[in-house]
Amino acid sequence: MWKTVLRRIMIMIPEVIILSLLVFLLAKAMPGDPFTGSINPKSDPAQLHHLMEMNGLYDPWYQQYWNWVVHLFHGNLGNSYQYQEPVTRLIGSRAVNTIWLALLTTVLTYCFALPMGMFAAKHEGKLPDNIVRIYTYVTYSIPFFVVLVIGIWIFGYVLGWFPTTGSVSATANPGLPTAGSHLYHILLPSILGALFGTVNVVQYLRSEVIDAKRSDYVRTARSKGVPEKDIYKHHIFRNSLLPIAAFAGYSITGLLNGSIFTETVFSYPGMGLLFINSINYRDYTVITALVLIYGILNLLGTLLSDIILSIVDPRIRIE
Amino acid sequence: MEENLNKHSNISAADLDRLTKEASEEATPSSAKIVWNEFKADRPAFIALFIVVGFILFVMIASLFINTPKMMETNIMNYNISPGTNGYTLGADAGGRSIAQQLIVGSRNSIGIAIGLTIISSTFGICWGLISGYFSGYIDWGMQRVYDFMMMLPMTMMIIVLVTIIKNYNAVSLTLIFSIFYWEGTSRLIRSRTLSESEKDYVAASKTSGTSSLKIIFREIMPNISSLIIVDTTLSFAENIGVETGLSYLGFGLPIQTPSLGTLIANANDPNNITEYWWTWLPAALLIIVLCLSISYIGQVVRRSADASQRQGDAEQ
């Protein structure tokens, strides 16, 4: 078990190094420089030159990369050129928003998917199973950003049930009302994300439960006279739940990739929206930091899932 | 040929006809025939196929008659006019450009990119999976590490960064950029099937008789997993429509002068457009939904016909 984890982490290290190098070089290759936006006809070329030199932008790339890595290990990701603020603090404040959104989406996804998967498996091959199958097929096929746009149109603008921009209302009182306003702002994107993200969990749970239904311990329980309801509740569901928990790690990956779309549509100030803004302003330090963070989070998500799976299923473990 | 046969045997022409007919009736139908039967048995699938093929043909032909640069000219007199006025069937956007025409050209561009992306990324993914699965050991280990690395990359972000770097990108370079990131799913699927396939007897027999690895992979294993390949390609086609339109929606797909279904939906980013001028973006959104649903439904039917136990078409033969 620990061997598996250790081995995975050993493989992760070179991956992260390659990613950091790749990201750094790509950001350098982007056209324009961070000061292009602040140039006006009155600005002095000498001053611009000085700024570039101050920030070490004339150094050879390996020197710049080395400086960047050294700073990275000191917990310093540099300053954002656009916001004039340390990148760590900037991303930190945005990351909180993204994480809340992802958490609520994950919780809601499981709330919708678990009953659906159980229900479909219980009535395997019958009408409810078919309905769930059609539902997952429809939600899986439609590109998610289209769902978001139509969702914000119907529920945000036409019906006016949900806010359409921002993460918190400016007029909310501190304390509980602010927290409530935060929740209110992430509710619609989370519900949409959960409704349209059930397919993996539902299909996996369904096949797990169908397998369990035919297993010996269920037959034993049934012949003992355990009521059908209790068989599902205590025997099948418990046994099928753990592998499903493993999906939580993978779903982080999917949610992070989706966060760019969700946050753009809802103008929600999280990391995804910050990325789009930084791209438009050529804010290298923020871009590199964000891609690196997303990459590492992807790795950790997969690692988490693999660890859970290897606990559940001994066949995966490396001896 | 028939005369030749008759010289050496005494089967009459009528008998030969009858025997050939009987043999063809008893033979297992070809895979194309199985798929066709499946479509005939499933009415909605037939409709979906009709919609997709009909729409793609219509869009390809109709866009030939549309002068794109002229269509994209700003015409301020027609600012956001509503559908049905001034000969604009679906109205016009903020630049006075016809939505109907943009829809046609945009669909052509989006579908074209999706087709290109599917062909390139699937071909690459299939080759990667076949080679990785067949040569287990160090080659497989190395290829798997590359796969792991690609899986770690935040795809959307990487594509956006690459698109910003390339100065004059067009549909072709865009398709290539997407292809870098969208072969993993296919390769993983194909690899796991190839792994189990290469343990089978026919592969071992072929190896013993000295067939080259390339020939075993592409002439022997690949035909045996062809149904999986067809299913996966159809399903990833539906997904790939979402890829391009999504990036164009964010503003990092096709350039503004080239309409795409995604850039049309991006009209909804303006709070004015989204409620008052719904015709600027809603048709494109609905079109994407219908297209994606139809294509992946076709994929489901093809998948069903690849799996003999789920077929519906056999019963009615």
XYZ file of C-alpha atoms in Angstrom:
636
model
C 0.000 0.000 0.000
C 2.621 2.558 1.091
C 4.875 1.262 -1.644
C 2.251 2.171 -4.208
C 1.880 5.664 -2.834
C 5.613 6.215 -2.572
C 6.179 5.008 -6.092
C 3.458 7.284 -7.423
C 5.006 10.256 -5.656
C 8.448 9.432 -7.076
C 6.967 9.513 -10.558
C 5.181 12.772 -9.795
C 8.365 14.713 -9.070
C 9.869 14.650 -12.585
C 6.399 15.313 -13.992
C 6.060 18.487 -11.962
C 9.556 19.621 -12.961
C 8.839 19.115 -16.656
C 5.518 20.886 -16.291
C 7.110 23.883 -14.580
C 9.747 24.168 -17.311
C 7.136 23.829 -20.041
C 4.831 26.387 -18.489
C 7.642 28.830 -17.929
C 8.883 28.624 -21.511
C 5.377 28.878 -22.946
C 4.640 31.968 -20.892
C 7.888 33.527 -22.096
C 6.964 32.764 -25.693
C 3.749 34.768 -25.463
C 3.826 37.947 -27.531
C 4.086 41.330 -25.819
C 5.465 41.993 -22.370
C 3.748 42.779 -19.080
C 4.247 46.504 -19.540
C 2.675 46.766 -22.983
C -0.643 47.600 -21.398
C 0.681 50.500 -19.353
C 2.543 52.233 -22.180
C 1.133 55.532 -23.351
C 2.609 58.091 -25.778
C 4.123 59.979 -22.875
C 5.966 57.076 -21.344
C 9.726 57.240 -21.465
C 11.469 54.338 -23.291
C 14.339 54.584 -20.821
C 11.978 54.080 -17.927
C 10.405 51.081 -19.610
C 13.878 49.709 -20.198
C 14.630 50.217 -16.544
C 11.444 48.410 -15.536
C 12.292 45.460 -17.770
C 15.785 45.311 -16.290
C 14.503 45.624 -12.726
C 12.237 42.636 -13.266
C 15.051 40.637 -14.844
C 13.229 40.285 -18.141
C 16.444 40.702 -20.175
C 18.239 37.767 -18.516
C 18.677 34.516 -20.461
C 15.720 32.201 -19.992
C 17.526 29.598 -17.887
C 18.618 32.347 -15.493
C 15.030 33.593 -15.282
C 13.776 30.053 -14.772
C 16.316 29.416 -12.020
C 15.386 32.641 -10.245
C 11.760 31.707 -10.514
C 12.313 28.238 -9.038
C 14.418 29.620 -6.190
C 11.691 32.100 -5.383
C 9.096 29.358 -5.672
C 10.742 27.414 -2.875
C 10.683 30.510 -0.741
C 6.950 30.648 -1.208
C 7.271 33.648 -3.479
C 5.554 33.395 -6.839
C 6.428 36.960 -7.781
C 4.213 39.979 -8.227
C 1.269 40.238 -10.527
C 1.975 42.947 -13.077
C -1.684 43.628 -13.579
C -2.846 43.825 -9.981
C 0.435 44.971 -8.406
C 0.026 42.450 -5.660
C 1.908 39.259 -4.666
C 0.684 36.340 -6.753
C 0.347 34.083 -3.717
C -2.059 36.474 -2.042
C -3.965 37.136 -5.275
C -4.410 33.459 -6.069
C -5.100 32.631 -2.453
C -8.099 34.924 -2.352
C -9.418 33.560 -5.660
C -8.707 29.934 -4.818
C -11.101 30.066 -1.878
C -13.937 30.932 -4.244
C -13.052 28.157 -6.686
C -12.747 25.599 -3.909
C -16.148 26.450 -2.433
C -17.714 26.146 -5.862
C -16.012 22.806 -6.511
C -16.948 21.458 -3.081
C -20.606 22.323 -3.363
C -20.722 20.896 -6.889
C -19.156 17.630 -5.730
C -21.518 17.296 -2.772
C -24.563 17.995 -4.936
C -23.319 15.619 -7.646
C -23.207 12.773 -5.138
C -26.599 13.792 -3.738
C -28.135 13.458 -7.201
C -26.092 10.558 -8.483
C -26.229 8.104 -5.583
C -30.028 7.731 -5.437
C -30.157 7.638 -9.232
C -27.545 4.893 -9.510
C -29.150 2.827 -6.750
C -32.602 3.269 -8.222
C -31.445 2.274 -11.700
C -29.640 -0.804 -10.422
C -32.567 -1.872 -8.247
C -34.876 -1.849 -11.255
C -32.311 -3.167 -13.703
C -33.621 -3.415 -17.257
C -36.974 -1.901 -16.389
C -38.432 1.531 -17.002
C -36.588 3.456 -14.213
C -33.294 2.047 -15.442
C -34.039 3.239 -18.955
C -35.048 6.691 -17.744
C -31.809 7.058 -15.798
C -29.852 5.811 -18.806
C -31.471 8.357 -21.098
C -30.913 11.085 -18.524
C -27.210 10.355 -18.171
C -26.819 10.074 -21.934
C -28.487 13.442 -22.544
C -26.589 15.271 -19.818
C -23.299 13.746 -20.896
C -23.683 14.627 -24.564
C -24.399 18.332 -24.271
C -21.299 20.539 -23.998
C -21.300 21.984 -20.507
C -20.750 25.624 -21.421
C -23.969 25.603 -23.477
C -25.816 24.328 -20.407
C -24.325 27.130 -18.336
C -25.302 29.821 -20.818
C -28.858 28.554 -21.146
C -29.059 28.048 -17.381
C -27.981 31.587 -16.563
C -30.385 32.896 -19.189
C -33.414 31.058 -17.831
C -32.776 31.121 -14.073
C -30.602 34.193 -13.811
C -32.110 36.638 -16.264
C -35.593 35.538 -17.323
C -36.820 34.189 -13.981
C -34.385 36.239 -11.907
C -34.034 33.589 -9.213
C -30.268 33.690 -8.975
C -27.572 36.361 -9.188
C -25.707 36.469 -12.488
C -22.338 37.962 -11.542
C -19.853 38.083 -8.679
C -19.288 35.946 -5.624
C -20.989 38.003 -2.949
C -23.492 40.817 -2.820
C -21.863 44.184 -2.023
C -24.636 45.173 0.368
C -24.642 42.023 2.497
C -23.906 42.570 6.201
C -20.802 40.890 7.579
C -21.234 37.561 9.302
C -24.039 35.210 8.452
C -25.662 37.305 5.690
C -22.331 37.408 3.812
C -21.950 33.664 4.045
C -25.525 33.270 2.852
C -24.884 35.578 -0.051
C -21.775 33.559 -0.982
C -23.814 30.376 -0.973
C -26.551 32.030 -3.014
C -24.023 33.035 -5.655
C -22.581 29.565 -6.115
C -25.890 27.739 -5.927
C -26.931 27.927 -9.579
C -23.553 26.966 -11.090
C -23.239 24.106 -8.603
C -26.701 22.746 -9.294
C -26.094 22.890 -13.041
C -22.691 21.268 -12.619
C -24.149 18.536 -10.444
C -27.157 17.823 -12.669
C -24.951 17.500 -15.725
C -22.018 15.741 -14.087
C -23.639 12.621 -12.713
C -22.810 10.221 -15.521
C -19.605 8.670 -14.116
C -20.896 8.083 -10.621
C -24.272 6.794 -11.779
C -22.853 4.311 -14.279
C -20.191 3.064 -11.888
C -22.545 2.706 -8.945
C -25.118 0.992 -11.120
C -22.707 -1.678 -12.310
C -21.280 -2.109 -8.784
C -24.732 -2.642 -7.319
C -25.751 -5.015 -10.090
C -22.618 -7.058 -9.407
C -23.308 -7.024 -5.682
C -26.919 -8.103 -6.221
C -25.691 -11.416 -7.602
C -23.022 -12.000 -4.971
C -23.093 -14.716 -2.362
C -23.426 -12.529 0.700
C -26.575 -10.969 -0.686
C -28.046 -14.373 -1.400
C -27.180 -15.424 2.147
C -28.789 -12.333 3.592
C -31.880 -12.904 1.497
C -32.197 -16.541 2.502
C -31.775 -15.497 6.123
C -34.899 -13.443 5.661
C -33.401 -9.953 5.809
C -35.964 -7.536 4.372
C -35.155 -6.383 0.820
C -34.919 -2.764 1.964
C -32.289 -3.604 4.566
C -30.300 -5.688 2.099
C -29.921 -2.638 -0.093
C -29.298 -0.268 2.769
C -26.853 -2.265 4.862
C -25.275 -4.804 2.546
C -25.187 -3.628 -1.055
C -24.979 0.127 -0.622
C -22.174 0.011 1.948
C -20.096 -2.271 -0.214
C -20.624 -0.292 -3.378
C -20.018 3.071 -1.798
C -16.289 2.910 -1.227
C -15.244 2.553 -4.875
C -17.562 5.461 -5.612
C -15.704 7.583 -3.087
C -12.640 7.093 -5.234
C -14.286 9.137 -7.947
C -14.057 12.231 -5.777
C -10.390 12.581 -6.696
C -10.989 12.275 -10.408
C -13.899 14.667 -10.260
C -11.557 17.378 -8.933
C -9.726 17.219 -12.250
C -12.903 17.590 -14.224
C -14.224 20.405 -12.044
C -11.005 22.393 -12.311
C -11.050 22.200 -16.089
C -14.698 23.183 -16.065
C -14.115 26.062 -13.651
C -12.778 28.238 -16.466
C -16.138 28.025 -18.230
C -18.292 28.228 -15.125
C -16.484 31.257 -13.799
C -16.491 33.029 -17.149
C -20.217 32.559 -17.651
C -21.078 33.614 -14.109
C -18.326 36.282 -13.863
C -17.388 34.499 -10.650
C -14.025 35.727 -9.335
C -12.217 32.418 -8.949
C -9.007 31.041 -10.388
C -10.520 30.271 -13.798
C -11.650 33.834 -14.399
C -8.342 35.115 -13.047
C -6.589 32.951 -15.647
C -8.617 34.390 -18.529
C -7.957 37.947 -17.317
C -4.251 37.263 -16.877
C -4.016 35.830 -20.387
C -5.523 39.012 -21.782
C -3.028 41.157 -19.826
C -0.021 38.874 -20.421
C 0.442 38.611 -16.687
C 3.140 35.879 -16.880
C 3.636 35.387 -13.191
C -0.048 34.698 -12.608
C -0.393 32.475 -15.686
C 2.569 30.280 -14.823
C 1.477 30.003 -11.201
C -2.084 29.065 -12.145
C -1.132 26.422 -14.714
C 1.308 24.917 -12.255
C -1.279 24.866 -9.456
C -3.894 23.286 -11.695
C -1.403 20.680 -12.862
C -0.400 19.784 -9.319
C -4.030 19.653 -8.196
C -4.770 17.322 -11.123
C -1.942 15.068 -9.975
C -3.095 15.087 -6.369
C -6.670 14.350 -7.410
C -5.601 11.324 -9.415
C -3.291 10.213 -6.608
C -6.109 10.482 -4.067
C -8.397 8.379 -6.239
C -5.701 5.784 -6.831
C -4.962 5.533 -3.122
C -8.624 5.012 -2.275
C -8.948 2.466 -5.062
C -5.874 0.563 -3.935
C -7.284 0.383 -0.405
C -10.558 -0.928 -1.760
C -9.200 -3.212 -4.444
C -6.014 -5.051 -3.436
C -5.422 -6.191 -7.023
C -4.207 -2.712 -7.971
C -1.465 -2.627 -5.349
C 2.133 -3.020 -6.361
C 3.918 -5.771 -4.480
C -15.541 -17.982 -64.163
C -18.833 -19.844 -64.220
C -17.910 -21.695 -67.397
C -14.581 -22.573 -65.896
C -16.286 -24.085 -62.880
C -18.676 -26.060 -65.031
C -15.832 -27.689 -66.897
C -14.488 -29.290 -63.755
C -17.731 -30.122 -61.993
C -21.169 -30.996 -63.133
C -23.123 -28.451 -61.116
C -25.656 -26.713 -63.275
C -25.816 -22.937 -63.427
C -29.159 -22.932 -61.613
C -27.767 -25.038 -58.790
C -24.735 -22.808 -58.493
C -26.987 -19.781 -58.200
C -29.058 -21.438 -55.551
C -26.003 -22.562 -53.571
C -24.420 -19.108 -53.659
C -27.654 -17.615 -52.473
C -27.965 -20.094 -49.641
C -24.382 -19.543 -48.579
C -24.774 -15.779 -48.481
C -27.934 -16.133 -46.457
C -26.265 -18.344 -43.908
C -23.068 -16.318 -43.657
C -22.658 -13.841 -40.810
C -23.692 -10.437 -42.114
C -20.887 -7.939 -42.638
C -20.382 -5.363 -39.924
C -21.672 -2.585 -42.191
C -24.836 -4.604 -42.677
C -25.228 -5.182 -38.947
C -24.978 -1.469 -38.267
C -27.452 -0.731 -41.033
C -29.931 -3.270 -39.653
C -29.548 -1.721 -36.236
C -30.418 1.690 -37.634
C -33.419 0.304 -39.464
C -34.689 -1.295 -36.266
C -34.326 1.862 -34.213
C -36.488 4.671 -35.573
C -35.005 7.531 -33.452
C -31.515 6.467 -34.502
C -32.589 6.671 -38.121
C -33.895 10.184 -37.525
C -30.685 11.160 -35.754
C -28.604 9.846 -38.631
C -30.803 11.699 -41.078
C -30.479 14.961 -39.108
C -26.709 14.752 -38.828
C -25.942 13.702 -42.396
C -28.569 16.030 -43.844
C -27.397 18.966 -41.777
C -23.724 18.479 -42.583
C -24.484 18.222 -46.321
C -26.781 21.250 -46.198
C -24.222 23.350 -44.362
C -21.377 22.345 -46.655
C -23.345 23.172 -49.785
C -25.123 26.287 -48.518
C -21.939 27.875 -47.229
C -20.528 27.747 -50.773
C -23.111 30.345 -51.765
C -22.323 32.702 -48.897
C -19.676 35.342 -49.330
C -18.059 35.259 -45.886
C -16.116 38.571 -45.933
C -19.214 40.351 -47.206
C -21.352 38.651 -44.594
C -19.019 39.773 -41.829
C -19.160 43.431 -42.893
C -20.655 45.679 -40.270
C -23.955 47.204 -41.260
C -25.015 49.565 -38.518
C -28.472 50.189 -40.008
C -29.435 46.640 -39.167
C -28.253 46.786 -35.550
C -29.806 43.839 -33.706
C -32.908 43.767 -35.893
C -35.340 41.096 -34.857
C -35.996 37.906 -36.818
C -38.139 38.168 -39.900
C -37.510 41.831 -40.729
C -35.655 43.169 -43.792
C -35.205 39.676 -45.136
C -33.149 38.558 -42.136
C -34.747 35.238 -41.287
C -33.117 34.976 -37.898
C -32.365 38.641 -37.316
C -28.953 40.243 -37.044
C -26.342 40.791 -34.353
C -24.927 44.048 -32.970
C -22.912 44.543 -36.156
C -25.936 44.082 -38.389
C -24.631 40.723 -39.612
C -27.160 38.093 -40.561
C -27.477 35.414 -37.897
C -28.817 32.807 -40.307
C -25.815 33.139 -42.593
C -23.396 33.128 -39.682
C -25.065 29.988 -38.386
C -24.496 28.200 -41.690
C -20.872 29.260 -42.097
C -20.231 28.835 -38.374
C -21.605 25.302 -38.338
C -19.458 24.434 -41.343
C -16.358 25.714 -39.545
C -17.208 24.044 -36.250
C -18.104 20.714 -37.812
C -15.077 20.836 -40.093
C -12.741 21.377 -37.162
C -14.475 18.655 -35.169
C -14.053 16.206 -38.067
C -10.393 17.130 -38.511
C -9.761 16.886 -34.787
C -11.489 13.518 -34.582
C -9.494 12.096 -37.488
C -6.113 13.329 -36.250
C -6.523 12.659 -32.544
C -8.198 9.271 -33.029
C -5.560 8.074 -35.487
C -2.830 9.103 -33.119
C -4.573 7.704 -30.066
C -5.274 4.385 -31.802
C -1.656 3.969 -32.932
C -0.387 4.964 -29.483
C -2.714 2.535 -27.730
C -1.993 -0.343 -30.121
C 1.778 0.023 -29.894
C 1.760 0.582 -26.149
C -0.521 -2.360 -25.517
C 1.248 -4.763 -27.868
C 4.826 -4.168 -26.720
C 4.327 -4.467 -23.022
C 7.416 -3.893 -20.901
C 9.691 -0.896 -21.167
C 8.079 0.586 -24.268
C 4.676 0.406 -22.614
C 6.068 1.856 -19.376
C 7.628 4.803 -21.191
C 4.516 5.464 -23.239
C 2.375 5.278 -20.129
C 4.500 7.939 -18.440
C 3.956 10.252 -21.399
C 0.252 9.510 -21.100
C 0.297 10.285 -17.371
C 2.047 13.550 -18.046
C -0.503 14.568 -20.670
C -3.324 13.681 -18.286
C -1.858 15.961 -15.666
C -1.819 19.007 -17.937
C -4.747 21.358 -17.423
C -5.992 20.985 -20.991
C -8.118 24.079 -21.427
C -5.407 26.301 -19.978
C -2.667 24.795 -22.118
C -4.732 25.235 -25.274
C -5.442 28.856 -24.402
C -1.739 29.523 -23.757
C -0.751 27.890 -27.054
C -3.407 29.778 -28.996
C -2.111 33.074 -27.597
C 1.454 32.229 -28.562
C 0.742 31.442 -32.195
C 0.285 34.763 -33.939
C -1.592 34.002 -37.125
C -3.477 30.890 -36.349
C -6.216 29.520 -38.558
C -8.541 26.539 -38.596
C -5.708 24.119 -39.440
C -3.301 25.187 -36.711
C -6.189 25.316 -34.263
C -7.124 21.727 -35.101
C -3.517 20.653 -34.585
C -3.320 22.392 -31.204
C -6.501 20.657 -30.055
C -5.196 17.334 -31.332
C -2.155 17.528 -29.057
C -4.450 17.274 -26.063
C -7.321 15.045 -27.086
C -5.831 11.642 -27.928
C -5.471 10.289 -24.399
C -8.960 8.901 -23.912
C -8.794 6.896 -27.130
C -5.281 5.636 -26.483
C -6.179 4.366 -23.029
C -9.238 2.509 -24.278
C -7.373 0.945 -27.197
C -4.400 0.033 -25.012
C -6.455 -1.933 -22.518
C -8.192 -3.851 -25.318
C -4.896 -4.492 -27.109
C -3.373 -5.822 -23.886
C -6.023 -8.505 -23.603
C -6.054 -9.117 -27.350
C -2.304 -9.757 -27.553
C -2.617 -12.605 -25.072
C -4.881 -14.513 -27.426
C -3.809 -17.568 -29.339
C -3.945 -16.108 -32.815
C -1.364 -13.485 -31.885
C 0.896 -16.105 -30.338
C 0.528 -18.293 -33.426
C 1.307 -15.382 -35.682
C 4.398 -14.541 -33.648
C 5.681 -18.106 -33.824
C 5.300 -18.194 -37.568
C 7.482 -15.106 -37.787
C 5.042 -12.361 -38.738
C 6.501 -8.894 -38.182
C 5.196 -6.938 -35.220
C 3.896 -4.127 -37.409
C 1.870 -6.572 -39.434
C 0.470 -8.246 -36.324
C -0.539 -4.905 -34.853
C -2.141 -3.293 -37.860
C -3.313 -6.240 -39.928
C -4.337 -8.668 -37.242
C -5.090 -6.956 -33.922
C -6.557 -3.765 -35.334
C -9.267 -5.443 -37.456
C -10.254 -7.439 -34.404
C -10.918 -4.366 -32.327
C -12.367 -2.353 -35.207
C -15.826 -2.196 -33.662
C -14.388 -0.561 -30.547
C -12.528 1.928 -32.741
C -15.661 2.872 -34.677
C -17.683 3.376 -31.503
C -15.005 5.459 -29.848
C -14.541 7.634 -32.921
C -18.241 8.402 -33.190
C -18.515 9.305 -29.534
C -15.422 11.481 -29.574
C -16.778 13.332 -32.622
C -19.699 14.554 -30.522
C -17.323 15.566 -27.760
C -15.016 17.386 -30.157
C -17.794 19.681 -31.344
C -17.968 20.852 -27.742
C -14.203 21.359 -27.595
C -13.924 23.853 -30.437
C -17.137 25.711 -29.700
C -16.199 25.973 -26.034
C -12.829 27.514 -26.757
C -14.322 29.845 -29.368
C -16.895 30.852 -26.802
C -14.115 31.886 -24.425
C -12.524 33.854 -27.271
C -9.564 31.541 -27.832
C -10.862 29.441 -30.675
C -11.473 30.654 -34.183
C -10.674 34.341 -34.757
C -13.543 36.841 -34.607
C -13.755 37.287 -38.382
C -14.394 33.560 -38.788
C -17.798 32.715 -37.397
C -18.182 29.568 -35.348
C -21.071 28.261 -33.282
C -18.990 29.159 -30.231
C -18.440 32.800 -31.205
C -22.186 33.092 -31.838
C -22.957 31.815 -28.354
C -20.385 34.285 -27.024
C -22.902 36.990 -27.946
C -24.667 35.902 -24.767
C -21.797 37.342 -22.711
C -23.394 40.737 -23.138
C -26.187 41.040 -20.546
C -28.185 43.079 -23.082
C -27.950 40.423 -25.740
C -28.782 37.520 -23.485
C -32.245 38.789 -22.607
C -33.332 41.297 -25.252
C -31.586 40.026 -28.350
C -31.889 36.316 -27.690
C -31.807 35.496 -31.407
C -28.145 36.408 -31.557
C -27.064 33.395 -29.527
C -29.936 31.009 -28.754
C -30.187 29.368 -32.215
C -26.506 28.446 -32.099
C -26.884 26.990 -28.601
C -29.887 24.897 -29.597
C -28.125 23.770 -32.759
C -25.145 22.499 -30.759
C -27.442 20.622 -28.407
C -29.339 18.925 -31.238
C -26.135 18.041 -33.093
C -24.349 16.634 -30.060
C -27.371 14.628 -28.938
C -27.879 13.179 -32.424
C -24.247 12.265 -32.931
C -23.845 10.605 -29.585
C -27.131 8.773 -30.082
C -25.709 7.417 -33.315
C -22.651 6.439 -31.290
C -24.861 4.537 -28.837
C -26.507 2.642 -31.674
C -23.164 1.757 -33.218
C -21.958 0.597 -29.826
C -25.037 -1.561 -29.470
C -24.483 -3.167 -32.851
C -20.879 -3.889 -31.929
C -22.128 -5.898 -28.962
C -24.075 -8.896 -30.241
C -25.983 -9.369 -26.996
C -27.558 -5.914 -27.177
C -28.561 -5.840 -30.819
C -32.139 -5.053 -31.715
C -31.806 -5.387 -35.483
C -31.236 -9.163 -35.530
C -34.729 -10.062 -34.442
C -36.373 -8.520 -37.457
C -34.241 -10.128 -40.115
